[in-house]
Tab-separated table of C-alpha atoms and ligand atoms in Angstrom:
chain	number	residue	atom	x	y	z
A	205	MET	CA	30.291	15.619	-14.844
A	206	PRO	CA	28.935	15.426	-11.287
A	207	TYR	CA	26.403	12.743	-10.450
A	208	GLN	CA	22.846	13.985	-10.326
A	209	PHE	CA	20.824	13.658	-7.112
A	210	THR	CA	17.164	14.571	-6.939
A	211	VAL	CA	14.351	14.509	-4.419
A	212	SER	CA	10.792	13.630	-5.370
A	213	PRO	CA	8.879	16.926	-5.903
A	214	ASP	CA	6.538	16.128	-3.011
A	215	PHE	CA	9.146	16.942	-0.338
A	216	SER	CA	7.856	19.304	2.298
A	217	PRO	CA	9.173	22.864	1.699
A	218	GLU	CA	10.464	23.171	5.278
A	219	HIS	CA	12.957	20.373	4.576
A	220	LEU	CA	14.409	21.985	1.450
A	221	PRO	CA	17.503	23.359	3.274
A	222	GLY	CA	17.910	19.922	4.851
A	223	TRP	CA	18.256	18.252	1.453
A	224	TYR	CA	21.038	20.675	0.466
A	225	ILE	CA	22.850	19.974	3.736
A	226	PHE	CA	22.374	16.245	3.150
A	227	ASN	CA	23.775	16.538	-0.367
A	228	THR	CA	26.902	18.232	0.988
A	229	TRP	CA	27.280	15.488	3.605
A	230	LEU	CA	26.840	12.841	0.888
A	231	GLN	CA	29.545	14.386	-1.314
A	232	ARG	CA	32.034	14.460	1.556
A	233	ARG	CA	31.259	10.923	2.621
A	234	SER	CA	31.327	9.393	-0.849
A	235	ASN	CA	34.101	11.562	-2.226
A	236	GLU	CA	32.059	12.066	-5.368
A	237	ALA	CA	30.845	15.235	-6.990
A	238	ILE	CA	27.073	15.187	-6.587
A	239	HIS	CA	24.750	17.917	-7.750
A	240	LEU	CA	21.299	18.313	-6.205
A	241	GLU	CA	18.814	19.060	-8.963
A	242	LEU	CA	15.204	19.633	-7.937
A	243	TYR	CA	12.255	19.367	-10.319
A	244	ASP	CA	9.088	21.272	-9.604
A	245	SER	CA	6.729	18.673	-11.048
A	246	PHE	CA	6.435	14.919	-11.366
A	247	GLN	CA	6.257	15.369	-15.158
A	248	LYS	CA	9.656	17.063	-15.273
A	249	LEU	CA	11.107	14.464	-12.935
A	250	GLY	CA	9.680	11.721	-15.158
A	251	SER	CA	11.378	13.189	-18.249
A	252	ALA	CA	14.703	13.431	-16.398
A	253	ILE	CA	14.447	9.780	-15.302
A	254	GLU	CA	13.537	8.766	-18.837
A	255	ALA	CA	16.589	10.644	-20.205
A	256	ASP	CA	18.920	8.952	-17.646
A	257	GLN	CA	19.686	12.294	-15.998
A	258	VAL	CA	19.252	10.948	-12.461
A	259	ASP	CA	21.853	8.913	-10.531
A	260	LEU	CA	20.521	9.146	-6.999
A	261	ILE	CA	16.941	9.815	-5.986
A	262	TYR	CA	14.749	10.041	-2.934
A	263	ALA	CA	11.843	8.532	-4.822
A	264	ASN	CA	8.106	8.512	-4.432
A	265	PRO	CA	6.813	4.897	-4.322
A	266	PHE	CA	4.920	5.682	-7.516
A	267	ASP	CA	8.180	6.142	-9.439
A	268	ALA	CA	9.820	3.070	-7.910
A	269	ALA	CA	8.550	0.651	-10.568
A	270	VAL	CA	10.135	2.539	-13.467
A	271	LEU	CA	13.350	3.223	-11.552
A	272	VAL	CA	13.894	-0.385	-10.469
A	273	ARG	CA	12.375	-2.372	-13.304
A	274	LYS	CA	13.188	-0.163	-16.300
A	275	LYS	CA	16.177	1.902	-15.206
A	276	GLY	CA	18.149	-0.565	-13.090
A	277	PHE	CA	18.051	1.422	-9.830
A	278	LEU	CA	18.703	-0.317	-6.520
A	279	PRO	CA	17.229	0.579	-3.129
A	280	LEU	CA	19.501	2.013	-0.454
A	281	VAL	CA	17.506	3.216	2.533
A	282	LYS	CA	14.232	4.607	3.814
A	283	ALA	CA	13.399	6.949	6.695
A	284	ALA	CA	13.046	4.992	9.950
A	285	GLY	CA	9.497	4.627	11.190
A	286	VAL	CA	7.952	6.613	8.348
A	287	SER	CA	5.435	5.360	5.808
A	288	ASP	CA	3.269	7.046	3.200
A	289	GLU	CA	-0.293	7.205	4.466
A	290	ALA	CA	-3.322	9.188	3.349
A	291	ILE	CA	-6.118	10.894	5.235
A	292	ILE	CA	-9.580	11.648	3.910
A	293	ALA	CA	-11.008	14.702	5.649
A	294	VAL	CA	-14.103	16.882	5.386
A	295	HIS	CA	-15.253	20.146	6.961
A	296	GLY	CA	-16.237	19.669	10.605
A	297	ASP	CA	-19.861	20.505	9.797
A	298	TYR	CA	-20.058	18.196	6.795
A	299	PRO	CA	-22.822	15.616	7.220
A	300	ALA	CA	-20.714	12.466	6.813
A	301	LEU	CA	-19.126	10.239	9.425
A	302	ASP	CA	-17.450	7.734	7.157
A	303	ILE	CA	-16.654	7.040	3.520
A	304	GLY	CA	-19.936	5.174	3.073
A	305	ASP	CA	-21.849	8.422	3.728
A	306	LEU	CA	-20.313	10.213	0.717
A	307	SER	CA	-22.250	10.345	-2.516
A	308	SER	CA	-21.281	10.476	-6.166
A	309	GLY	CA	-20.772	13.874	-7.773
A	310	ILE	CA	-18.830	15.250	-4.807
A	311	LYS	CA	-15.874	17.552	-5.322
A	312	VAL	CA	-12.540	16.148	-4.101
A	313	ALA	CA	-9.321	18.125	-3.571
A	314	LEU	CA	-6.348	15.918	-4.477
A	315	PRO	CA	-2.601	16.498	-4.078
A	316	GLU	CA	-0.060	16.238	-6.903
A	317	ALA	CA	1.752	13.465	-4.992
A	318	PRO	CA	0.722	10.391	-7.004
A	319	ASP	CA	1.038	7.870	-4.172
A	320	VAL	CA	-1.132	9.878	-1.783
A	321	SER	CA	-3.705	10.472	-4.528
A	322	MET	CA	-3.785	6.791	-5.328
A	323	ILE	CA	-4.206	5.709	-1.707
A	324	GLY	CA	-6.877	8.401	-1.308
A	325	MET	CA	-8.827	7.149	-4.324
A	326	MET	CA	-8.501	3.595	-3.020
A	327	LEU	CA	-10.015	4.677	0.297
A	328	LEU	CA	-12.851	6.495	-1.494
A	329	GLU	CA	-13.615	3.385	-3.522
A	330	ALA	CA	-15.145	1.834	-0.381
A	331	GLY	CA	-17.900	4.437	-0.862
A	332	ASP	CA	-18.336	3.582	-4.553
A	333	LEU	CA	-16.471	6.701	-5.576
A	334	ASN	CA	-14.018	6.700	-8.461
A	335	ALA	CA	-12.452	9.033	-11.008
A	336	GLY	CA	-15.604	8.735	-13.109
A	337	ASN	CA	-18.108	9.965	-10.529
A	338	ILE	CA	-16.231	12.609	-8.548
A	339	ARG	CA	-15.046	16.053	-9.573
A	340	ALA	CA	-11.316	16.251	-8.871
A	341	LEU	CA	-9.525	19.484	-8.031
A	342	MET	CA	-5.725	19.164	-8.097
A	343	CYS	CA	-4.000	21.305	-5.471
A	344	ASP	CA	-0.360	22.410	-5.160
A	345	SER	CA	-0.125	22.109	-1.396
A	346	TYR	CA	-1.843	20.564	1.592
A	347	ILE	CA	-2.468	24.009	3.081
A	348	LEU	CA	-4.433	24.773	-0.060
A	349	ILE	CA	-6.468	21.577	0.290
A	350	ALA	CA	-7.322	22.557	3.870
A	351	LYS	CA	-8.305	26.027	2.647
A	352	GLN	CA	-10.576	24.606	-0.046
A	353	LEU	CA	-12.325	22.513	2.606
A	354	LEU	CA	-12.700	25.394	5.063
A	355	GLN	CA	-14.070	27.683	2.351
A	356	GLY	CA	-16.560	25.031	1.312
A	357	ASN	CA	-15.200	24.842	-2.256
A	358	VAL	CA	-14.775	21.072	-2.061
A	359	ASP	CA	-16.555	18.300	-0.157
A	360	VAL	CA	-13.555	16.109	0.563
A	361	GLY	CA	-9.799	16.594	0.865
A	362	VAL	CA	-7.113	13.939	0.387
A	363	PHE	CA	-4.020	14.578	2.518
A	364	PHE	CA	-0.609	13.067	3.082
A	365	ALA	CA	-1.202	11.992	6.702
A	366	GLU	CA	1.971	13.635	7.997
A	367	ALA	CA	1.075	16.900	6.269
A	368	TYR	CA	-2.385	16.768	7.824
A	369	ASP	CA	-0.863	16.245	11.265
A	370	ASP	CA	1.335	19.300	10.662
A	371	LEU	CA	-1.639	21.613	9.945
A	372	SER	CA	-2.272	24.173	12.669
A	373	ASN	CA	-4.468	23.089	15.564
A	374	ILE	CA	-6.997	25.783	14.646
A	375	THR	CA	-7.302	24.373	11.143
A	376	LYS	CA	-7.575	20.781	12.354
A	377	SER	CA	-10.228	21.740	14.888
A	378	LYS	CA	-12.454	22.817	11.976
A	379	LEU	CA	-11.904	19.617	9.992
A	380	LYS	CA	-13.055	16.033	10.476
A	381	VAL	CA	-11.048	12.926	9.545
A	382	LEU	CA	-13.171	10.215	7.932
A	383	VAL	CA	-10.405	7.677	7.498
A	384	ARG	CA	-6.633	7.383	7.833
A	385	SER	CA	-4.805	4.659	5.930
A	386	GLN	CA	-2.656	2.192	7.901
A	387	ILE	CA	-0.761	0.503	5.112
A	388	SER	CA	2.730	0.826	6.644
A	389	VAL	CA	4.636	-0.849	3.775
A	390	ILE	CA	4.507	1.977	1.214
A	391	HIS	CA	7.331	4.476	1.645
A	392	HIS	CA	9.724	6.843	-0.121
A	393	THR	CA	13.091	5.217	-0.822
A	394	LEU	CA	16.550	6.588	-1.466
A	395	MET	CA	17.778	4.749	-4.564
A	396	ILE	CA	21.016	4.527	-6.478
A	397	GLY	CA	21.318	4.317	-10.273
A	398	PRO	CA	23.484	2.104	-12.508
A	399	LYS	CA	26.371	4.602	-12.835
A	400	LEU	CA	26.921	4.496	-9.073
A	401	ALA	CA	26.021	0.830	-8.546
A	402	SER	CA	29.574	-0.131	-7.521
A	403	ARG	CA	29.300	2.323	-4.598
A	404	ARG	CA	26.036	0.903	-3.319
A	405	ASP	CA	27.295	-1.062	-0.331
A	406	ASP	CA	29.568	1.577	1.109
A	407	ILE	CA	27.110	4.441	0.570
A	408	GLN	CA	24.356	2.345	2.140
A	409	HIS	CA	26.608	1.669	5.132
A	410	SER	CA	27.411	5.363	5.539
A	411	LEU	CA	23.714	6.200	5.458
A	412	VAL	CA	22.514	3.676	8.025
A	413	THR	CA	25.285	4.681	10.432
A	414	MET	CA	25.089	8.430	9.882
A	415	ASN	CA	23.020	9.061	13.019
A	416	GLN	CA	25.848	7.626	15.127
A	417	ASP	CA	27.874	10.829	15.131
A	418	GLU	CA	26.687	14.291	16.132
A	419	LYS	CA	27.169	15.875	12.716
A	420	GLY	CA	25.405	13.109	10.837
A	421	LYS	CA	22.590	13.006	13.368
A	422	HIS	CA	22.022	16.725	12.875
A	423	VAL	CA	21.948	16.311	9.077
A	424	VAL	CA	19.420	13.495	9.130
A	425	LYS	CA	17.259	15.430	11.626
A	426	SER	CA	17.132	18.310	9.187
A	427	LEU	CA	15.302	15.965	6.789
A	428	GLY	CA	12.570	15.425	9.347
A	429	PHE	CA	13.365	11.984	10.755
A	430	ASP	CA	15.839	10.215	13.062
A	431	ALA	CA	17.709	7.653	10.986
A	432	TRP	CA	17.959	5.815	7.701
A	433	VAL	CA	17.279	2.074	7.607
A	434	THR	CA	18.258	-0.400	4.899
A	435	VAL	CA	15.754	-1.367	2.213
A	436	GLU	CA	16.426	-4.875	0.873
A	437	ASP	CA	15.890	-5.692	-2.806
A	438	GLU	CA	12.943	-7.978	-2.080
A	439	GLU	CA	11.255	-5.377	0.150
A	440	MET	CA	11.513	-2.957	-2.765
A	441	GLU	CA	10.151	-5.474	-5.272
A	442	PHE	CA	7.289	-6.297	-2.922
A	443	MET	CA	6.364	-2.648	-2.510
A	444	ILE	CA	6.333	-2.230	-6.288
A	445	ASP	CA	4.025	-5.259	-6.614
A	446	LEU	CA	1.769	-3.785	-3.969
A	447	MET	CA	1.605	-0.421	-5.762
A	448	ASP	CA	0.793	-2.334	-8.933
A	449	ALA	CA	-2.065	-4.125	-7.219
A	450	LEU	CA	-3.446	-0.868	-5.822
A	451	ALA	CA	-3.181	1.028	-9.090
A	452	ILE	CA	-6.121	-0.928	-10.532
B	129	MET	CA	-1.697	-27.549	7.562
B	130	MET	CA	-5.428	-27.158	7.220
B	131	HIS	CA	-7.821	-29.067	9.493
B	132	ASP	CA	-11.567	-29.526	9.670
B	133	MET	CA	-13.166	-26.704	11.618
B	134	GLU	CA	-13.944	-27.462	15.244
B	135	VAL	CA	-17.062	-26.655	17.249
B	136	LYS	CA	-14.998	-25.299	20.140
B	137	ASP	CA	-13.704	-22.470	17.917
B	138	ILE	CA	-17.130	-21.381	16.677
B	139	VAL	CA	-18.941	-18.331	18.020
B	140	GLY	CA	-22.744	-18.375	17.624
B	141	ASP	CA	-25.214	-20.631	15.827
B	142	TYR	CA	-23.625	-22.477	12.938
B	143	LYS	CA	-24.327	-24.665	9.933
B	144	GLU	CA	-22.084	-27.457	8.762
B	145	THR	CA	-21.031	-28.484	5.261
B	146	ILE	CA	-18.216	-30.254	3.442
B	147	LEU	CA	-16.083	-28.399	0.906
B	148	ASN	CA	-14.466	-30.316	-1.931
B	149	LEU	CA	-11.202	-28.528	-2.507
B	150	TYR	CA	-8.497	-28.757	-5.122
B	151	GLY	CA	-6.584	-32.024	-5.337
B	152	GLY	CA	-9.310	-34.127	-3.753
B	153	LEU	CA	-8.991	-32.325	-0.436
B	154	ARG	CA	-12.163	-32.310	1.684
B	155	ARG	CA	-12.818	-30.031	4.613
B	156	VAL	CA	-15.652	-29.873	7.115
B	157	VAL	CA	-16.537	-26.210	7.607
B	158	LEU	CA	-18.776	-24.632	10.220
B	159	TYR	CA	-20.174	-21.225	9.411
B	160	THR	CA	-22.343	-18.583	11.037
B	161	GLU	CA	-24.185	-15.471	9.865
B	162	ILE	CA	-21.925	-13.138	11.828
B	163	GLU	CA	-20.101	-10.575	9.695
B	164	THR	CA	-16.903	-8.849	10.800
B	165	PRO	CA	-16.685	-5.416	9.166
B	166	TYR	CA	-13.592	-4.669	7.079
B	167	PRO	CA	-11.070	-2.622	9.120
B	168	ASP	CA	-11.071	0.977	7.842
B	169	GLY	CA	-7.912	2.186	6.125
B	170	LYS	CA	-6.100	-1.152	6.218
B	171	LEU	CA	-4.930	-3.559	3.558
B	172	ILE	CA	-5.096	-7.294	4.160
B	173	VAL	CA	-2.094	-8.870	2.464
B	174	SER	CA	-0.931	-12.440	1.926
B	175	THR	CA	1.535	-14.217	-0.314
B	176	THR	CA	1.419	-17.823	-1.484
B	177	ASP	CA	3.857	-20.094	-3.275
B	178	ILE	CA	2.920	-21.021	-6.823
B	179	THR	CA	0.686	-23.845	-5.572
B	180	GLY	CA	-1.411	-21.569	-3.338
B	181	VAL	CA	0.181	-22.427	0.020
B	182	ILE	CA	0.424	-19.378	2.291
B	183	THR	CA	3.975	-18.122	2.879
B	184	HIS	CA	3.378	-14.643	4.297
B	185	VAL	CA	0.522	-12.760	5.985
B	186	ASN	CA	0.354	-9.257	7.443
B	187	LYS	CA	-1.081	-8.297	10.806
B	188	ALA	CA	-4.476	-7.288	9.411
B	189	PHE	CA	-4.746	-10.702	7.753
B	190	VAL	CA	-4.143	-12.491	11.047
B	191	GLU	CA	-6.635	-10.270	12.878
B	192	MET	CA	-9.389	-10.668	10.293
B	193	SER	CA	-9.014	-14.406	9.749
B	194	ALA	CA	-8.913	-15.110	13.522
B	195	TYR	CA	-6.219	-17.735	12.944
B	196	THR	CA	-2.711	-17.395	14.357
B	197	GLU	CA	0.142	-16.691	11.978
B	198	ASP	CA	1.520	-20.184	12.697
B	199	GLU	CA	-1.769	-21.784	11.671
B	200	LEU	CA	-1.828	-19.812	8.421
B	201	ILE	CA	1.741	-20.216	7.172
B	202	GLY	CA	2.039	-23.514	5.327
B	203	SER	CA	-1.705	-23.938	4.921
B	204	PRO	CA	-3.463	-23.850	1.521
B	205	HIS	CA	-5.172	-20.484	0.967
B	206	SER	CA	-8.481	-22.336	0.773
B	207	ILE	CA	-8.372	-22.298	4.607
B	208	LEU	CA	-10.489	-19.142	4.106
B	209	ARG	CA	-12.812	-20.648	1.518
B	210	HIS	CA	-16.423	-19.859	2.370
B	211	PRO	CA	-19.176	-22.238	1.142
B	212	ASP	CA	-21.114	-19.252	-0.303
B	213	MET	CA	-18.285	-18.523	-2.770
B	214	PRO	CA	-18.860	-19.981	-6.246
B	215	ALA	CA	-16.115	-22.340	-7.445
B	216	VAL	CA	-15.969	-20.513	-10.807
B	217	ALA	CA	-14.625	-17.399	-9.074
B	218	PHE	CA	-11.510	-19.268	-7.969
B	219	LYS	CA	-11.160	-21.068	-11.283
B	220	ASP	CA	-11.142	-17.657	-12.918
B	221	LEU	CA	-8.616	-16.415	-10.321
B	222	TRP	CA	-6.176	-19.234	-11.050
B	223	ASP	CA	-6.703	-19.129	-14.855
B	224	THR	CA	-5.995	-15.393	-14.779
B	225	VAL	CA	-2.853	-15.413	-12.646
B	226	ASN	CA	-1.531	-18.456	-14.533
B	227	ARG	CA	-1.623	-16.256	-17.640
B	228	GLY	CA	0.556	-13.782	-15.715
B	229	GLU	CA	-2.291	-11.280	-15.365
B	230	HIS	CA	-3.897	-9.498	-12.394
B	231	TRP	CA	-7.166	-10.867	-11.016
B	232	GLN	CA	-9.667	-8.715	-9.198
B	233	GLY	CA	-12.854	-9.739	-7.484
B	234	PHE	CA	-15.060	-9.600	-4.425
B	235	VAL	CA	-14.559	-12.458	-1.999
B	236	LYS	CA	-16.466	-13.650	1.059
B	237	ASN	CA	-13.960	-15.209	3.429
B	238	LEU	CA	-14.518	-17.651	6.273
B	239	ARG	CA	-13.018	-16.922	9.697
B	240	LYS	CA	-11.759	-19.491	12.161
B	241	ASP	CA	-14.703	-18.627	14.449
B	242	GLY	CA	-17.211	-19.424	11.660
B	243	GLY	CA	-17.947	-15.768	10.876
B	244	TYR	CA	-17.210	-14.074	7.570
B	245	TYR	CA	-15.849	-10.872	6.009
B	246	TRP	CA	-16.060	-9.416	2.513
B	247	VAL	CA	-13.056	-8.025	0.691
B	248	LYS	CA	-12.149	-6.622	-2.683
B	249	ALA	CA	-9.097	-8.658	-3.658
B	250	THR	CA	-6.396	-8.078	-6.257
B	251	VAL	CA	-4.187	-11.097	-6.902
B	252	ILE	CA	-0.945	-10.556	-8.783
B	253	PRO	CA	1.959	-12.797	-9.779
B	254	ASN	CA	5.280	-11.797	-8.189
B	255	ILE	CA	7.767	-11.871	-11.052
B	256	ARG	CA	11.480	-11.997	-10.197
B	257	GLN	CA	14.178	-12.324	-12.866
B	258	GLY	CA	11.432	-12.960	-15.388
B	259	LYS	CA	9.904	-15.871	-13.470
B	260	VAL	CA	6.692	-16.138	-11.443
B	261	VAL	CA	7.967	-17.027	-7.967
B	262	SER	CA	4.846	-16.445	-5.867
B	263	TYR	CA	1.441	-14.773	-5.788
B	264	THR	CA	0.281	-11.892	-3.632
B	265	SER	CA	-3.235	-10.855	-2.782
B	266	VAL	CA	-3.910	-7.297	-1.646
B	267	ARG	CA	-7.368	-6.732	-0.221
B	268	ARG	CA	-9.156	-3.481	0.385
B	269	LYS	CA	-12.500	-2.461	1.815
B	270	PRO	CA	-15.277	-3.264	-0.675
B	271	SER	CA	-18.182	-0.930	-1.310
B	272	ARG	CA	-21.473	-2.079	0.194
B	273	ILE	CA	-23.224	-1.734	-3.163
B	274	LYS	CA	-20.743	-4.119	-4.820
B	275	VAL	CA	-21.038	-6.604	-1.960
B	276	ASN	CA	-24.825	-6.575	-2.244
B	277	GLU	CA	-24.548	-7.239	-5.983
B	278	CYS	CA	-22.345	-10.261	-5.225
B	279	ILE	CA	-24.763	-11.545	-2.596
B	280	THR	CA	-27.415	-11.647	-5.339
B	281	LEU	CA	-25.135	-12.876	-8.121
B	282	TYR	CA	-22.958	-15.570	-6.497
B	283	PRO	CA	-25.745	-18.099	-5.713
B	284	THR	CA	-26.614	-18.122	-9.446
B	285	LEU	CA	-23.079	-19.044	-10.582
C	582	FMN	C1	-2.471	-15.047	-3.541
C	582	FMN	C2	-3.766	-15.812	-3.396
C	582	FMN	C3	-4.696	-15.415	-2.452
C	582	FMN	C4	-5.893	-16.098	-2.283
C	582	FMN	N1	-6.773	-15.661	-1.344
C	582	FMN	C5	-7.922	-16.354	-1.124
C	582	FMN	C6	-8.824	-15.946	-0.119
C	582	FMN	O1	-8.624	-14.927	0.561
C	582	FMN	N2	-9.928	-16.684	0.082
C	582	FMN	C7	-10.209	-17.801	-0.652
C	582	FMN	O2	-11.226	-18.438	-0.413
C	582	FMN	N3	-9.373	-18.201	-1.651
C	582	FMN	C8	-8.244	-17.504	-1.891
C	582	FMN	N4	-7.389	-17.909	-2.898
C	582	FMN	C9	-7.789	-19.048	-3.734
C	582	FMN	C10	-7.464	-20.355	-3.090
C	582	FMN	O3	-6.132	-20.715	-3.449
C	582	FMN	C11	-8.419	-21.471	-3.564
C	582	FMN	O4	-8.350	-21.590	-4.959
C	582	FMN	C12	-9.875	-21.227	-3.188
C	582	FMN	O5	-9.992	-21.017	-1.790
C	582	FMN	C13	-10.784	-22.355	-3.599
C	582	FMN	O6	-10.293	-23.584	-3.173
C	582	FMN	P1	-9.953	-24.739	-4.226
C	582	FMN	O7	-9.115	-24.117	-5.297
C	582	FMN	O8	-9.219	-25.762	-3.409
C	582	FMN	O9	-11.265	-25.233	-4.741
C	582	FMN	C14	-6.184	-17.232	-3.087
C	582	FMN	C15	-5.247	-17.633	-4.051
C	582	FMN	C16	-4.057	-16.922	-4.227
C	582	FMN	C17	-3.071	-17.341	-5.274
């Protein structure tokens, strides 16, 4: 039975080939059979985690608590210089300049990514908005959220900041950012499960040094960043505590 | 270490009072009516040991408190205690986290320069290997409506 590797369903579609290339690299480096299994929803991923069908995962911070505290996963690495941030945006003509100008009853387009949604709701809370007094519209992609804003179907859109930055300049020129989070300590993490725990140190070492040769550098670039950096156990625990504090 | 506040650090007209803190500690505080708005999009984070002495602060914490990181680390968290905050709020905070639960509330904090800032705070116990090893407070921007409710409510407590 190969080990099962998965990537949180919120990966950006343009990096899909990159994850397959990375999986191949990982198999060669670790000398283990590793199968990349992708789930198309957080629900399906959750069931797979619950059923112990995951051995390696590039995890959304939202899933970190269950993985570490219930399933015995350990952190390996995170993408260098990358953190999970949210942006609250409106149509350029929308009569609001900050969160305090928004009123209850507004329609909000939210992404499936649970961490971005949570940070977005936390930012909206400063304007006395919460799940009880907004109308939420869940959207499959950030392009779709932008579309809903441009077509005037929703008042507010919640974006993964990086995805917002990647929208076309034409689209961005018609939108207005009300707030961008600057949390910097919430991030996706590559984690290793109990069945592979004995390989943690050497796999972690391979990952943090992979940008030191041309081949490895190319592979990590195909994931959309420059290098992996170590995540210590306590950093992981602290991020989980922080997510806990923000979830209420 | 926490010291009495000093006139040289204060910006603007101030009032003076003495706070009676936990463990018989007394502190002269000088405070003004100048509010610093909460920084948009940021979290203000600090960690204390189990007695409430600060062990870690993030950059936003340092900026908002107007103290240096060196002044904050090793000081009791009551270095931010504002005289307008009712003592029962902090009793409730400590009773709650001592039960291992999360505490949430709106807090008016005192800056080194005598000014103040409002936050919505969530205090949680950090549990490692089944033991509470420290506490962390994560603060976010409060809504103006909630702050105004507290401004009316807190003097009555
Ligand atoms: C993690 C943590 C964060 C705290 N943050 C604050 C704070 O920002 N401002 C504050 O006045 N008290 C804060 N407190 C409460 C103080 O420890 C203290 O109880 C309070 O300032 C009142 O002082 P006293 O208990 O000496 O009367 C915090 C406590 C903990 C455990």
